[in-house]
Every structure is written in structure tokens, then in C-alpha cells.
Amino acid sequence: MLEFRHEQHALFGPAGNSEDFYDEGNRTVYQVPDWLKKHGLEAFEYQCGRGVKISDDAAADFGKMAKEKNIRLSVHAPYYISLSSVEKEKRDNSIDYILRTLRAAKCMGADRIVVHSGSCGSITRAEALRLAEDTLRRAIKAADENGFGDIRICPETMGKVKQLGNITEVIKLCRIDERMLPTLDFGHINAQSLGRYNTKEAVAEIFDAVYDKLGAERCRNFHAHYSRIEYTRAGEKKHRTMDETEFEPDFEPIAELIAERGLTPRIICESAGTQTGDAVRMQQMYRLSRKAVRYE
């Protein structure tokens, strides 16, 4: 069985580059590691949402620079992946997009990729889940055959009501292979549930479910996304910033639970344009919660 590196504490970082990254004169991905180090962050999620466009050589160079600054990397796979499409061609193409993402991750030394599961569309959630499970099994087989079996695939909880990817569904997808980690997007979870997951007690239910179904290792080391999200009755509408406190969820109860339970996830901030600064604030909340636990 493959052994994965586990962190001693939760790691924080942004998804892609924030507005102030460019405002300060930065232009290329090669400037990201120094930028993150300056802000005291330890993680970064490289964005391939609109396609895997980075070359092998560029990915390797970026990965080397990130490693020198002790930045842990993940890669977000293309948004148009649909594991649950009723069209076989789209499901087969999704496997190819996953392989391209894994290749980029391998070149840059990233140890995990985040994957959207798709939509329910006109079919039932049960049928969509069955299709997604089949596609994901084939993707894992293809990943192993291509030498990518050491990179963890992380299905993400989704934010729209009609999307596949609630907590239960993501957990079921992760049960396909013990190497898989759930990506718990707390903003998505809250938006899809129309506001149910915005208390410490409700977030505890999420962690309990992951522990019960996936075990201690994956509960301790899950992948995560966070931002406040504006939502309607259809679920997610728009990502917001931490300063926009009229939107949910709050991060404080999440930070407190992570500290109290000794969990060590990698938490990627997806705030709208302020993801670096908000990741720093999230890290500070977590460290204060961790300190409080130590001295209670």
C-alpha cells in the first residue's frame, strides 16, 4: 500500500492568484512561491479549470520552486469534467482530462488533484452516482496504468442543488479506492443545503460522517475549500470574500473543530479576488483555536 506524507498541522493557501498578487507587480506562476512565503502560507492550488495548459517543463520548474519554499501543491482539474454524464463520450473525455491533470500534477510534484463529479441533469441522483462511480473506477485504473497511482484524486462537494456531489455522494465516491480523499468545500456544502451547515454542530456532523465511512486517516487529512458563498434556492450563486459577513458560512467554527479534533487538512481559500489575504486570516483563526486547545 502506498504511504502518503501527513502534515503535523493544517495547511492554508489560495486557489490561484489573488488580485493583490498582480497589483504588486507579479505576473507569472514562478513568482507564486515567494509570494506565498512572504505571506506565511504553506499551500497552493494550481488552477486548470479551463483546461490543462501548463507544459511539462513549466510545471517541473514551478514545482521545484514551490518545493524550495516548502509549499504543498494541489491541482484543480477542468470544470467541464462530468463523471455522471449520460453521454459515454463525455465520460470518456472526462477520464482523459483527469489523466492530463494528473500528468501536470506529477510534473510539478503535486500530491493531489480536485475533481468535480458532474450534474444529475434529467436523471435521478442514484443513476448519476452509478455513472460517476463507473467513470471514476475507470479513471483510477487508467491512472495506475500511466504511473499516476501515487497522486490522490479528491472528489469535491458541489454547491448547486442539482449537481452531483453532496457529502454522502462524495463519501461514496471516495469508498471506491482508499487512496481517494474527499474535498470538503464548506461553502458549497452550506449553499447546496441552503444554509444548514453554518454552525459548529452541523460541521461536526460532516467530520463524523467522513470518520465513520472513510476512517481516521482520511478524516484527519482531507482536502478542503472555503469561501463565503451567496446562494439562492438553486444553491450556489457567487463566491464572496471574508469581509462580506452577510454571506455564509463562517470559518470560526470550522477552525475550532479542526483544532479540537487534531485534524490536519489542506485548506484552500477560494474567496473572490482576496484569496491570499483571506487564507492568512483563516490560518490565524486556526492557530488561535489550536493554541486555545493546548492551554485549556
Coordinates of N, CA and C in Angstrom, one line a residue, residues 96-261:
D96 N -9.9 11.3 -19.8 CA -8.7 11.9 -20.4 C -8.3 13.2 -19.7
Y97 N -9.3 14.1 -19.4 CA -9.0 15.3 -18.7 C -8.3 15.0 -17.3
I98 N -8.8 14.0 -16.6 CA -8.2 13.6 -15.3 C -6.8 13.2 -15.5
L99 N -6.5 12.4 -16.6 CA -5.1 12.0 -16.8 C -4.2 13.2 -17.2
R100 N -4.7 14.1 -17.9 CA -3.9 15.3 -18.2 C -3.6 16.1 -16.9
T101 N -4.6 16.2 -16.1 CA -4.4 16.9 -14.8 C -3.4 16.1 -13.9
L102 N -3.5 14.8 -13.9 CA -2.5 14.0 -13.1 C -1.1 14.2 -13.7
R103 N -1.0 14.3 -15.0 CA 0.3 14.4 -15.6 C 0.9 15.8 -15.2
A104 N 0.1 16.8 -15.2 CA 0.6 18.1 -14.8 C 1.0 18.1 -13.3
A105 N 0.2 17.4 -12.5 CA 0.5 17.3 -11.0 C 1.8 16.5 -10.8
K106 N 1.9 15.5 -11.6 CA 3.2 14.7 -11.4 C 4.4 15.5 -11.7
C107 N 4.3 16.3 -12.8 CA 5.5 17.1 -13.2 C 5.8 18.1 -12.2
M108 N 4.8 18.7 -11.5 CA 5.1 19.8 -10.5 C 5.2 19.3 -9.1
G109 N 5.1 18.0 -8.9 CA 5.2 17.4 -7.6 C 4.0 17.6 -6.7
A110 N 2.9 17.9 -7.3 CA 1.6 18.0 -6.5 C 1.2 16.6 -6.1
D111 N 0.6 16.4 -4.9 CA 0.3 15.1 -4.5 C -1.2 14.8 -4.6
R112 N -2.0 15.7 -5.1 CA -3.5 15.5 -5.2 C -4.1 16.4 -6.2
I113 N -5.2 15.9 -6.8 CA -6.0 16.7 -7.7 C -7.4 16.8 -7.3
V114 N -8.1 17.9 -7.6 CA -9.5 18.1 -7.2 C -10.4 17.9 -8.4
V115 N -11.4 17.1 -8.3 CA -12.3 16.8 -9.5 C -13.7 17.0 -9.1
H116 N -14.4 17.7 -10.1 CA -15.9 17.8 -10.0 C -16.5 16.5 -10.4
S117 N -17.7 16.2 -9.8 CA -18.3 14.9 -10.2 C -19.3 15.0 -11.3
G118 N -19.9 16.2 -11.5 CA -20.9 16.4 -12.5 C -22.2 16.8 -12.1
S119 N -23.2 16.6 -12.9 CA -24.6 17.0 -12.7 C -25.6 15.8 -12.7
C120 N -26.7 16.0 -12.1 CA -27.7 15.0 -12.2 C -28.6 15.1 -13.4
G121 N -28.7 16.4 -13.9 CA -29.5 16.6 -15.1 C -30.9 16.1 -15.0
S122 N -31.3 15.3 -16.0 CA -32.6 14.8 -16.1 C -32.7 13.4 -15.5
I123 N -31.6 12.9 -14.9 CA -31.7 11.5 -14.3 C -31.7 11.6 -12.8
T124 N -32.0 10.5 -12.2 CA -32.0 10.5 -10.7 C -30.6 10.7 -10.1
R125 N -30.6 11.1 -8.9 CA -29.3 11.2 -8.2 C -28.6 9.8 -8.1
A126 N -29.4 8.7 -7.9 CA -28.9 7.4 -7.8 C -28.2 7.0 -9.1
E127 N -28.9 7.3 -10.2 CA -28.3 6.9 -11.5 C -27.1 7.7 -11.8
A128 N -27.1 9.0 -11.5 CA -25.9 9.9 -11.7 C -24.7 9.3 -10.9
L129 N -25.0 8.9 -9.7 CA -23.9 8.4 -8.8 C -23.4 7.1 -9.4
R130 N -24.3 6.2 -9.9 CA -23.8 5.0 -10.5 C -22.9 5.3 -11.7
L131 N -23.3 6.2 -12.5 CA -22.4 6.5 -13.7 C -21.1 7.1 -13.2
A132 N -21.1 8.0 -12.2 CA -19.9 8.6 -11.7 C -19.0 7.6 -11.1
E133 N -19.5 6.6 -10.4 CA -18.7 5.6 -9.8 C -18.0 4.8 -10.9
D134 N -18.7 4.4 -11.9 CA -18.1 3.7 -13.0 C -17.0 4.5 -13.7
T135 N -17.3 5.7 -14.0 CA -16.3 6.6 -14.7 C -15.0 6.7 -13.8
L136 N -15.2 6.9 -12.5 CA -14.1 7.1 -11.6 C -13.3 5.8 -11.4
R137 N -13.9 4.7 -11.4 CA -13.2 3.4 -11.3 C -12.3 3.3 -12.6
R138 N -12.8 3.6 -13.7 CA -12.0 3.5 -15.0 C -10.9 4.6 -15.0
A139 N -11.2 5.7 -14.4 CA -10.1 6.7 -14.3 C -9.0 6.3 -13.4
I140 N -9.3 5.7 -12.3 CA -8.3 5.2 -11.4 C -7.5 4.1 -12.0
K141 N -8.1 3.2 -12.7 CA -7.4 2.1 -13.5 C -6.4 2.8 -14.5
A142 N -6.9 3.7 -15.2 CA -6.1 4.4 -16.2 C -4.9 5.2 -15.5
A143 N -5.2 5.8 -14.4 CA -4.1 6.5 -13.6 C -3.1 5.5 -13.2
D144 N -3.4 4.4 -12.7 CA -2.4 3.4 -12.3 C -1.6 2.9 -13.5
E145 N -2.3 2.7 -14.6 CA -1.6 2.2 -15.8 C -0.6 3.2 -16.4
N146 N -0.8 4.5 -16.1 CA 0.0 5.6 -16.6 C 1.0 6.1 -15.6
G147 N 1.1 5.4 -14.4 CA 2.1 5.8 -13.4 C 1.7 6.9 -12.5
F148 N 0.4 7.2 -12.4 CA -0.1 8.3 -11.5 C -0.7 7.8 -10.3
G149 N -0.5 6.6 -9.9 CA -1.2 6.0 -8.8 C -0.8 6.6 -7.4
D150 N 0.3 7.4 -7.4 CA 0.7 8.0 -6.1 C 0.1 9.4 -5.9
I151 N -0.8 9.8 -6.8 CA -1.4 11.1 -6.7 C -2.9 10.9 -6.3
R152 N -3.3 11.5 -5.2 CA -4.6 11.3 -4.7 C -5.7 12.1 -5.5
I153 N -6.7 11.4 -5.9 CA -7.9 12.0 -6.6 C -8.9 12.4 -5.5
C154 N -9.3 13.7 -5.6 CA -10.2 14.2 -4.5 C -11.5 14.8 -5.0
P155 N -12.5 13.9 -5.0 CA -13.8 14.4 -5.5 C -14.3 15.5 -4.6
E156 N -15.0 16.6 -5.2 CA -15.3 17.8 -4.5 C -16.8 17.8 -4.2
T157 N -17.2 18.2 -3.0 CA -18.6 18.5 -2.7 C -19.0 19.8 -3.5
M158 N -20.2 19.7 -4.1 CA -20.6 20.8 -5.0 C -21.7 21.7 -4.4
G159 N -21.9 22.9 -5.0 CA -22.7 23.9 -4.4 C -24.1 24.1 -5.0
K160 N -24.4 23.6 -6.1 CA -25.8 23.7 -6.7 C -26.6 22.5 -6.4
V161 N -27.9 22.8 -6.1 CA -28.8 21.7 -5.7 C -28.9 20.5 -6.7
K162 N -28.8 20.8 -8.0 CA -29.0 19.8 -9.0 C -27.6 19.2 -9.4
Q163 N -26.5 19.6 -8.8 CA -25.2 18.9 -9.1 C -25.1 17.7 -8.2
L164 N -24.4 16.7 -8.8 CA -24.0 15.5 -8.0 C -22.8 16.0 -7.1
G165 N -22.8 15.5 -5.9 CA -21.7 15.9 -5.0 C -22.1 16.4 -3.7
N166 N -23.2 15.9 -3.1 CA -23.4 16.3 -1.7 C -22.4 15.4 -0.8
I167 N -22.5 15.6 0.5 CA -21.5 14.9 1.4 C -21.6 13.4 1.2
T168 N -22.8 12.9 1.3 CA -23.0 11.5 1.2 C -22.5 10.9 -0.1
E169 N -22.7 11.6 -1.2 CA -22.3 11.2 -2.6 C -20.8 11.2 -2.7
V170 N -20.1 12.2 -2.2 CA -18.7 12.3 -2.3 C -18.0 11.2 -1.4
I171 N -18.6 11.0 -0.3 CA -18.1 9.9 0.6 C -18.2 8.5 -0.2
K172 N -19.3 8.3 -0.8 CA -19.5 7.1 -1.6 C -18.5 7.0 -2.7
L173 N -18.2 8.1 -3.4 CA -17.2 8.1 -4.5 C -15.8 7.7 -3.9
C174 N -15.5 8.3 -2.7 CA -14.2 8.0 -2.1 C -14.0 6.6 -1.6
R175 N -15.1 5.9 -1.4 CA -15.0 4.5 -1.0 C -14.6 3.6 -2.1
I176 N -14.6 4.1 -3.3 CA -14.1 3.3 -4.5 C -12.7 2.8 -4.3
D177 N -11.8 3.7 -3.7 CA -10.4 3.4 -3.5 C -9.9 4.2 -2.3
E178 N -9.1 3.5 -1.5 CA -8.7 4.0 -0.2 C -7.7 5.2 -0.4
R179 N -7.2 5.4 -1.6 CA -6.2 6.5 -1.8 C -7.0 7.8 -2.0
M180 N -8.3 7.7 -2.3 CA -9.0 8.9 -2.6 C -9.3 9.7 -1.3
L181 N -9.3 11.1 -1.5 CA -9.7 11.9 -0.4 C -10.9 12.8 -0.7
P182 N -11.7 13.1 0.2 CA -12.8 14.0 -0.1 C -12.3 15.4 -0.1
T183 N -12.8 16.2 -1.1 CA -12.6 17.7 -1.0 C -13.9 18.2 -0.4
L184 N -13.8 18.7 0.9 CA -14.9 19.2 1.6 C -14.9 20.7 1.3
D185 N -15.8 21.2 0.4 CA -15.9 22.6 0.2 C -17.0 23.1 1.1
F186 N -16.6 23.8 2.1 CA -17.6 24.2 3.2 C -18.6 25.2 2.6
G187 N -18.2 26.1 1.7 CA -19.1 27.0 1.1 C -20.1 26.3 0.3
H188 N -19.6 25.3 -0.5 CA -20.5 24.5 -1.4 C -21.5 23.7 -0.5
I189 N -21.0 23.1 0.5 CA -21.9 22.2 1.3 C -23.0 23.1 1.9
N190 N -22.7 24.2 2.4 CA -23.7 25.1 3.0 C -24.6 25.6 2.0
A191 N -24.1 26.0 0.8 CA -25.0 26.5 -0.2 C -26.0 25.5 -0.8
Q192 N -25.5 24.3 -1.0 CA -26.3 23.2 -1.5 C -27.4 22.8 -0.5
S193 N -27.1 22.9 0.7 CA -28.1 22.6 1.8 C -28.9 23.8 2.1
L194 N -28.7 24.9 1.4 CA -29.5 26.2 1.7 C -29.3 26.7 3.1
G195 N -28.1 26.6 3.6 CA -27.7 27.2 4.9 C -27.7 26.3 6.1
R196 N -27.8 25.0 5.9 CA -27.8 24.2 7.1 C -26.5 24.0 7.8
Y197 N -25.4 24.1 7.0 CA -24.1 23.8 7.6 C -23.3 25.1 7.9
N198 N -23.9 25.9 8.8 CA -23.2 27.1 9.3 C -23.1 27.2 10.8
T199 N -23.1 26.1 11.4 CA -22.9 26.0 12.9 C -21.8 25.0 13.2
K200 N -21.3 25.1 14.4 CA -20.2 24.1 14.8 C -20.8 22.7 14.9
E201 N -22.0 22.6 15.3 CA -22.7 21.3 15.5 C -22.9 20.6 14.1
A202 N -23.3 21.4 13.1 CA -23.5 20.9 11.8 C -22.2 20.5 11.1
V203 N -21.2 21.3 11.3 CA -19.9 21.0 10.7 C -19.3 19.7 11.3
A204 N -19.6 19.5 12.6 CA -19.2 18.3 13.3 C -19.8 17.1 12.7
E205 N -21.0 17.2 12.2 CA -21.7 16.1 11.5 C -21.0 15.7 10.3
I206 N -20.4 16.7 9.6 CA -19.6 16.4 8.4 C -18.4 15.5 8.7
F207 N -17.7 16.0 9.7 CA -16.4 15.3 10.1 C -16.8 13.9 10.7
D208 N -17.9 13.8 11.4 CA -18.3 12.5 11.9 C -18.6 11.5 10.8
A209 N -19.3 12.0 9.7 CA -19.6 11.1 8.6 C -18.4 10.7 7.8
V210 N -17.4 11.6 7.7 CA -16.2 11.2 7.0 C -15.4 10.1 7.8
Y211 N -15.4 10.4 9.1 CA -14.7 9.4 10.0 C -15.4 8.0 10.0
D212 N -16.7 8.0 10.1 CA -17.4 6.8 10.1 C -17.3 6.0 8.8
K213 N -17.3 6.6 7.7 CA -17.4 5.9 6.4 C -16.0 5.8 5.7
L214 N -15.1 6.7 6.0 CA -13.8 6.6 5.3 C -12.6 6.4 6.3
G215 N -12.8 6.4 7.6 CA -11.8 6.1 8.5 C -11.0 7.3 9.0
A216 N -10.1 7.1 10.0 CA -9.4 8.1 10.7 C -8.4 8.8 9.8
E217 N -7.7 8.1 9.0 CA -6.6 8.7 8.1 C -7.2 9.8 7.2
R218 N -8.3 9.4 6.5 CA -8.9 10.3 5.5 C -9.6 11.5 6.2
C219 N -10.2 11.2 7.4 CA -10.8 12.3 8.1 C -9.8 13.3 8.6
R220 N -8.6 12.8 9.0 CA -7.6 13.7 9.5 C -6.9 14.5 8.4
N221 N -6.8 13.9 7.2 CA -6.0 14.6 6.1 C -6.8 15.0 4.9
F222 N -8.1 15.2 5.1 CA -9.0 15.6 4.0 C -8.5 16.9 3.3
H223 N -8.9 17.0 2.0 CA -8.7 18.3 1.3 C -9.9 19.2 1.5
A224 N -9.7 20.5 1.4 CA -10.8 21.4 1.7 C -10.7 22.7 0.9
H225 N -11.9 23.2 0.6 CA -12.0 24.6 0.0 C -12.9 25.4 1.0
Y226 N -12.7 26.7 1.0 CA -13.5 27.5 1.8 C -13.7 28.9 1.1
S227 N -14.9 29.4 1.1 CA -15.2 30.8 0.9 C -16.6 31.0 1.4
R228 N -16.9 32.3 1.7 CA -18.3 32.6 1.8 C -19.0 32.5 0.5
I229 N -20.2 32.0 0.4 CA -20.9 31.9 -0.9 C -22.3 32.4 -0.8
E230 N -22.6 33.3 -1.8 CA -24.0 33.7 -1.9 C -24.8 32.6 -2.6
Y231 N -26.0 32.3 -2.1 CA -26.8 31.3 -2.7 C -28.3 31.6 -2.8
T232 N -28.9 30.9 -3.7 CA -30.4 31.1 -3.9 C -31.0 29.7 -3.6
R233 N -32.3 29.6 -3.9 CA -33.0 28.3 -3.7 C -32.4 27.2 -4.6
A234 N -31.6 27.6 -5.6 CA -31.0 26.6 -6.5 C -29.6 26.3 -6.0
G235 N -29.1 26.9 -4.9 CA -27.8 26.6 -4.4 C -26.8 27.8 -4.7
E236 N -25.6 27.4 -4.9 CA -24.5 28.4 -5.1 C -24.8 29.4 -6.2
K237 N -24.6 30.6 -5.9 CA -24.7 31.7 -6.9 C -23.4 32.4 -7.2
K238 N -22.6 32.8 -6.1 CA -21.4 33.5 -6.3 C -20.5 33.4 -5.1
H239 N -19.2 33.3 -5.4 CA -18.2 33.3 -4.3 C -18.1 34.7 -3.8
R240 N -17.9 34.9 -2.5 CA -17.7 36.2 -1.8 C -16.4 36.2 -1.0
T241 N -16.2 37.3 -0.3 CA -15.0 37.5 0.5 C -15.3 37.3 2.0
M242 N -14.3 37.2 2.8 CA -14.5 37.0 4.2 C -15.1 38.3 4.8
D243 N -14.8 39.4 4.2 CA -15.3 40.7 4.8 C -16.8 40.8 4.5
E244 N -17.4 40.1 3.6 CA -18.8 40.2 3.3 C -19.6 39.2 4.2
T245 N -19.7 39.6 5.4 CA -20.1 38.7 6.5 C -21.6 38.5 6.4
E246 N -22.3 39.1 5.5 CA -23.8 38.8 5.3 C -23.9 37.4 4.6
F247 N -22.8 36.9 4.1 CA -22.9 35.6 3.4 C -22.2 34.5 4.3
E248 N -22.6 33.3 4.0 CA -22.1 32.2 4.8 C -21.2 31.3 4.0
P249 N -20.5 30.3 4.7 CA -20.5 30.1 6.2 C -19.4 30.8 6.9
D250 N -19.5 30.9 8.2 CA -18.4 31.5 9.0 C -17.3 30.4 9.1
F251 N -16.0 30.9 9.1 CA -14.9 30.0 9.2 C -14.6 29.6 10.7
E252 N -14.9 30.5 11.6 CA -14.5 30.2 13.0 C -14.9 28.8 13.6
P253 N -16.2 28.4 13.4 CA -16.5 27.0 13.9 C -15.7 25.9 13.2
I254 N -15.4 26.1 11.9 CA -14.6 25.1 11.2 C -13.2 25.0 11.8
A255 N -12.6 26.2 12.0 CA -11.3 26.3 12.6 C -11.2 25.6 14.0
E256 N -12.2 25.9 14.8 CA -12.3 25.4 16.1 C -12.4 23.9 16.1
L257 N -13.2 23.3 15.3 CA -13.3 21.9 15.2 C -12.1 21.2 14.7
I258 N -11.4 21.8 13.7 CA -10.2 21.2 13.2 C -9.1 21.2 14.3
A259 N -9.0 22.2 15.0 CA -8.1 22.3 16.1 C -8.4 21.3 17.3
E260 N -9.7 21.3 17.7 CA -10.1 20.5 18.8 C -9.9 19.0 18.5
R261 N -10.1 18.6 17.2 CA -10.0 17.2 16.8 C -8.6 16.8 16.3

